[in-house]
């Protein structure tokens, strides 16, 4: 149980770092964002960066995302992505 919690924490940290990296590459200053903030609404990432995030997510976590699962409910926030990951 403790190992699983550590893995989830590490996955969340990696995901937040990737969002920050992609935003900075776009020239967006990232002070802080919350895990429940809707990423497209924050202006941190544009559609190309979001697609890059999705591809990175599949590679990093070794999952294949079905086209029907690419929704704001599953991938709009860090929290949503973590919930999706724990369900796969």
CSV table of N, CA and C in Angstrom, one decimal:
chain,number,residue,atom,x,y,z
A,1,UNK,N,0.8,-1.2,0.0
A,1,UNK,CA,0.0,0.0,0.0
A,1,UNK,C,0.9,1.3,0.0
A,2,UNK,N,1.9,1.3,0.8
A,2,UNK,CA,2.8,2.4,0.9
A,2,UNK,C,3.5,2.6,-0.4
A,3,UNK,N,3.9,1.5,-1.1
A,3,UNK,CA,4.6,1.6,-2.4
A,3,UNK,C,3.7,2.2,-3.4
A,4,UNK,N,2.4,1.8,-3.4
A,4,UNK,CA,1.5,2.3,-4.4
A,4,UNK,C,1.3,3.8,-4.2
A,5,UNK,N,1.2,4.3,-2.9
A,5,UNK,CA,1.0,5.7,-2.6
A,5,UNK,C,2.2,6.5,-3.1
A,6,UNK,N,3.4,5.9,-2.9
A,6,UNK,CA,4.6,6.6,-3.4
A,6,UNK,C,4.6,6.7,-4.9
A,7,UNK,N,4.2,5.6,-5.6
A,7,UNK,CA,4.1,5.6,-7.1
A,7,UNK,C,3.1,6.6,-7.6
A,8,UNK,N,2.0,6.7,-6.9
A,8,UNK,CA,1.0,7.7,-7.3
A,8,UNK,C,1.5,9.1,-7.1
A,9,UNK,N,2.2,9.4,-6.0
A,9,UNK,CA,2.8,10.7,-5.7
A,9,UNK,C,3.9,11.0,-6.8
A,10,UNK,N,4.7,10.0,-7.2
A,10,UNK,CA,5.7,10.2,-8.2
A,10,UNK,C,5.1,10.5,-9.5
A,11,UNK,N,4.0,9.8,-9.9
A,11,UNK,CA,3.3,10.0,-11.2
A,11,UNK,C,2.7,11.4,-11.2
A,12,UNK,N,2.1,11.8,-10.1
A,12,UNK,CA,1.5,13.2,-10.0
A,12,UNK,C,2.6,14.2,-10.2
A,13,UNK,N,3.7,14.0,-9.6
A,13,UNK,CA,4.9,15.0,-9.6
A,13,UNK,C,5.4,15.1,-11.1
A,14,UNK,N,5.5,13.9,-11.7
A,14,UNK,CA,6.0,13.9,-13.1
A,14,UNK,C,5.0,14.6,-14.0
A,15,UNK,N,3.8,14.4,-13.8
A,15,UNK,CA,2.7,15.0,-14.6
A,15,UNK,C,2.7,16.5,-14.5
A,16,UNK,N,2.8,17.0,-13.3
A,16,UNK,CA,2.9,18.4,-13.0
A,16,UNK,C,4.1,19.0,-13.6
A,17,UNK,N,5.3,18.3,-13.5
A,17,UNK,CA,6.5,18.8,-14.1
A,17,UNK,C,6.4,18.9,-15.7
A,18,UNK,N,5.7,17.9,-16.3
A,18,UNK,CA,5.6,17.9,-17.7
A,18,UNK,C,4.7,19.1,-18.2
A,19,UNK,N,3.6,19.4,-17.4
A,19,UNK,CA,2.7,20.5,-17.8
A,19,UNK,C,3.6,21.8,-17.7
A,20,UNK,N,4.3,21.9,-16.6
A,20,UNK,CA,5.1,23.1,-16.4
A,20,UNK,C,6.2,23.3,-17.5
A,21,UNK,N,6.8,22.2,-17.9
A,21,UNK,CA,7.8,22.2,-19.0
A,21,UNK,C,7.2,22.6,-20.3
A,22,UNK,N,6.1,22.1,-20.6
A,22,UNK,CA,5.4,22.4,-21.9
A,22,UNK,C,5.0,23.9,-21.9
A,23,UNK,N,4.5,24.3,-20.7
A,23,UNK,CA,4.1,25.7,-20.7
A,23,UNK,C,5.3,26.7,-20.8
A,24,UNK,N,6.4,26.4,-20.2
A,24,UNK,CA,7.6,27.2,-20.3
A,24,UNK,C,8.1,27.2,-21.7
A,25,UNK,N,8.0,26.1,-22.4
A,25,UNK,CA,8.5,26.0,-23.8
A,25,UNK,C,7.7,26.9,-24.7
A,26,UNK,N,6.4,27.2,-24.3
A,26,UNK,CA,5.5,28.1,-25.0
A,26,UNK,C,5.8,29.5,-24.6
A,27,UNK,N,6.6,29.7,-23.6
A,27,UNK,CA,6.9,31.1,-23.1
A,27,UNK,C,5.9,31.5,-22.1
A,28,UNK,N,5.2,30.6,-21.5
A,28,UNK,CA,4.2,31.0,-20.4
A,28,UNK,C,4.9,30.8,-19.1
A,29,UNK,N,4.8,31.9,-18.3
A,29,UNK,CA,5.4,31.8,-16.9
A,29,UNK,C,4.4,31.0,-16.1
A,30,UNK,N,5.0,30.0,-15.4
A,30,UNK,CA,4.2,29.2,-14.5
A,30,UNK,C,4.6,29.5,-13.0
A,31,UNK,N,3.7,30.2,-12.4
A,31,UNK,CA,4.0,30.5,-10.9
A,31,UNK,C,3.5,29.3,-10.2
A,32,UNK,N,2.3,28.9,-10.3
A,32,UNK,CA,1.7,27.7,-9.7
A,32,UNK,C,0.3,27.5,-10.3
A,33,UNK,N,0.0,26.2,-10.3
A,33,UNK,CA,-1.3,25.9,-10.7
A,33,UNK,C,-1.8,24.7,-9.9
A,34,UNK,N,-3.1,24.6,-9.7
A,34,UNK,CA,-3.6,23.6,-8.8
A,34,UNK,C,-4.0,22.3,-9.6
A,35,UNK,N,-4.0,21.2,-9.0
A,35,UNK,CA,-4.2,19.9,-9.7
A,35,UNK,C,-5.7,19.8,-10.1
A,36,UNK,N,-6.6,20.7,-9.6
A,36,UNK,CA,-8.0,20.6,-10.0
A,36,UNK,C,-8.3,21.7,-11.0
A,37,UNK,N,-7.3,22.5,-11.4
A,37,UNK,CA,-7.6,23.6,-12.4
A,37,UNK,C,-7.6,22.9,-13.8
A,38,UNK,N,-8.6,23.4,-14.6
A,38,UNK,CA,-8.8,22.9,-16.0
A,38,UNK,C,-7.7,23.5,-16.9
A,39,UNK,N,-6.8,22.7,-17.3
A,39,UNK,CA,-5.6,23.1,-18.0
A,39,UNK,C,-5.9,23.9,-19.2
A,40,UNK,N,-6.8,23.5,-20.1
A,40,UNK,CA,-7.1,24.4,-21.2
A,40,UNK,C,-7.6,25.8,-20.9
A,41,UNK,N,-8.3,25.9,-19.7
A,41,UNK,CA,-8.8,27.2,-19.3
A,41,UNK,C,-7.7,28.1,-18.7
A,42,UNK,N,-6.6,27.5,-18.2
A,42,UNK,CA,-5.6,28.3,-17.5
A,42,UNK,C,-4.7,29.0,-18.5
A,43,UNK,N,-4.7,28.6,-19.8
A,43,UNK,CA,-3.9,29.2,-20.8
A,43,UNK,C,-2.4,28.7,-20.8
A,44,UNK,N,-2.2,27.7,-19.9
A,44,UNK,CA,-0.8,27.2,-19.8
A,44,UNK,C,-0.4,26.5,-21.1
A,45,UNK,N,-1.3,25.7,-21.7
A,45,UNK,CA,-1.0,24.9,-22.8
A,45,UNK,C,-2.0,25.2,-24.0
A,46,UNK,N,-1.5,25.2,-25.2
A,46,UNK,CA,-2.3,25.3,-26.3
A,46,UNK,C,-2.7,23.9,-26.8
A,47,UNK,N,-3.4,23.8,-27.9
A,47,UNK,CA,-3.9,22.4,-28.3
A,47,UNK,C,-2.7,21.5,-28.7
A,48,UNK,N,-1.7,22.1,-29.3
A,48,UNK,CA,-0.5,21.3,-29.7
A,48,UNK,C,0.2,20.8,-28.4
A,49,UNK,N,0.4,21.6,-27.4
A,49,UNK,CA,1.0,21.2,-26.2
A,49,UNK,C,0.2,20.2,-25.5
A,50,UNK,N,-1.1,20.3,-25.5
A,50,UNK,CA,-2.0,19.3,-24.9
A,50,UNK,C,-1.8,18.0,-25.6
A,51,UNK,N,-1.8,18.0,-26.9
A,51,UNK,CA,-1.6,16.7,-27.6
A,51,UNK,C,-0.2,16.1,-27.3
A,52,UNK,N,0.8,16.9,-27.1
A,52,UNK,CA,2.1,16.5,-26.7
A,52,UNK,C,2.1,15.9,-25.3
A,53,UNK,N,1.3,16.5,-24.4
A,53,UNK,CA,1.1,16.0,-23.1
A,53,UNK,C,0.5,14.6,-23.1
A,54,UNK,N,-0.5,14.4,-24.0
A,54,UNK,CA,-1.2,13.2,-24.1
A,54,UNK,C,-0.3,12.1,-24.6
A,55,UNK,N,0.5,12.4,-25.6
A,55,UNK,CA,1.4,11.4,-26.1
A,55,UNK,C,2.5,11.0,-25.1
A,56,UNK,N,3.0,12.0,-24.4
A,56,UNK,CA,3.9,11.8,-23.3
A,56,UNK,C,3.3,10.9,-22.2
A,57,UNK,N,2.0,11.2,-21.9
A,57,UNK,CA,1.3,10.4,-20.8
A,57,UNK,C,1.2,8.9,-21.2
A,58,UNK,N,0.9,8.7,-22.5
A,58,UNK,CA,0.9,7.3,-23.0
A,58,UNK,C,2.2,6.6,-22.8
A,59,UNK,N,3.3,7.3,-23.2
A,59,UNK,CA,4.6,6.7,-23.2
A,59,UNK,C,5.1,6.5,-21.8
A,60,UNK,N,4.9,7.6,-21.0
A,60,UNK,CA,5.5,7.6,-19.6
A,60,UNK,C,4.8,6.5,-18.8
A,61,UNK,N,3.5,6.4,-18.9
A,61,UNK,CA,2.7,5.5,-18.0
A,61,UNK,C,2.4,4.2,-18.7
A,62,UNK,N,2.9,4.0,-20.0
A,62,UNK,CA,2.7,2.7,-20.7
A,62,UNK,C,1.2,2.4,-20.8
A,63,UNK,N,0.4,3.3,-21.3
A,63,UNK,CA,-1.0,3.1,-21.5
A,63,UNK,C,-1.4,3.5,-22.9
A,64,UNK,N,-2.4,2.9,-23.4
A,64,UNK,CA,-2.9,3.3,-24.7
A,64,UNK,C,-4.3,3.9,-24.5
A,65,UNK,N,-4.4,5.1,-24.9
A,65,UNK,CA,-5.7,5.9,-24.6
A,65,UNK,C,-6.6,5.8,-25.8
A,66,UNK,N,-7.8,5.3,-25.6
A,66,UNK,CA,-8.8,5.1,-26.6
A,66,UNK,C,-9.3,6.5,-27.0
A,67,UNK,N,-9.5,6.7,-28.2
A,67,UNK,CA,-10.0,8.1,-28.7
A,67,UNK,C,-11.2,8.6,-27.9
A,68,UNK,N,-12.1,7.7,-27.6
A,68,UNK,CA,-13.3,8.1,-26.8
A,68,UNK,C,-13.0,8.6,-25.4
A,69,UNK,N,-11.8,8.2,-24.9
A,69,UNK,CA,-11.4,8.6,-23.6
A,69,UNK,C,-10.8,10.0,-23.5
A,70,UNK,N,-10.5,10.5,-24.7
A,70,UNK,CA,-9.8,11.9,-24.7
A,70,UNK,C,-10.9,13.0,-24.5
A,71,UNK,N,-11.2,13.1,-23.3
A,71,UNK,CA,-12.3,14.1,-22.9
A,71,UNK,C,-11.7,15.0,-21.8
A,72,UNK,N,-12.4,16.1,-21.6
A,72,UNK,CA,-12.0,17.1,-20.6
A,72,UNK,C,-12.1,16.4,-19.2
A,73,UNK,N,-13.1,15.5,-19.1
A,73,UNK,CA,-13.4,14.8,-17.8
A,73,UNK,C,-12.2,13.9,-17.5
A,74,UNK,N,-11.5,13.3,-18.5
A,74,UNK,CA,-10.4,12.4,-18.2
A,74,UNK,C,-9.0,13.1,-18.3
A,75,UNK,N,-8.9,14.2,-19.0
A,75,UNK,CA,-7.6,14.8,-19.2
A,75,UNK,C,-7.6,16.3,-19.1
A,76,UNK,N,-8.6,16.9,-18.5
A,76,UNK,CA,-8.6,18.3,-18.3
A,76,UNK,C,-7.8,18.9,-17.2
A,77,UNK,N,-7.6,18.1,-16.2
A,77,UNK,CA,-6.9,18.5,-15.0
A,77,UNK,C,-5.9,17.4,-14.6
A,78,UNK,N,-4.9,17.8,-13.8
A,78,UNK,CA,-4.0,16.8,-13.2
A,78,UNK,C,-4.7,15.7,-12.4
A,79,UNK,N,-5.7,16.2,-11.6
A,79,UNK,CA,-6.5,15.2,-10.8
A,79,UNK,C,-7.2,14.2,-11.8
A,80,UNK,N,-7.8,14.7,-12.8
A,80,UNK,CA,-8.5,13.9,-13.7
A,80,UNK,C,-7.6,12.9,-14.4
A,81,UNK,N,-6.4,13.3,-14.8
A,81,UNK,CA,-5.5,12.4,-15.4
A,81,UNK,C,-5.0,11.3,-14.5
A,82,UNK,N,-4.8,11.7,-13.2
A,82,UNK,CA,-4.4,10.7,-12.2
A,82,UNK,C,-5.5,9.7,-12.0
A,83,UNK,N,-6.8,10.2,-11.9
A,83,UNK,CA,-7.9,9.3,-11.8
A,83,UNK,C,-8.0,8.3,-13.0
A,84,UNK,N,-7.8,8.8,-14.2
A,84,UNK,CA,-7.8,8.0,-15.3
A,84,UNK,C,-6.7,6.9,-15.3
A,85,UNK,N,-5.5,7.4,-14.8
A,85,UNK,CA,-4.4,6.5,-14.8
A,85,UNK,C,-4.7,5.3,-13.8
A,86,UNK,N,-5.3,5.6,-12.6
A,86,UNK,CA,-5.5,4.6,-11.6
A,86,UNK,C,-6.6,3.6,-12.1
A,87,UNK,N,-7.5,4.1,-13.0
A,87,UNK,CA,-8.5,3.2,-13.6
A,87,UNK,C,-8.0,2.3,-14.7
A,88,UNK,N,-6.9,2.6,-15.3
A,88,UNK,CA,-6.4,1.8,-16.4
A,88,UNK,C,-5.6,0.7,-16.0
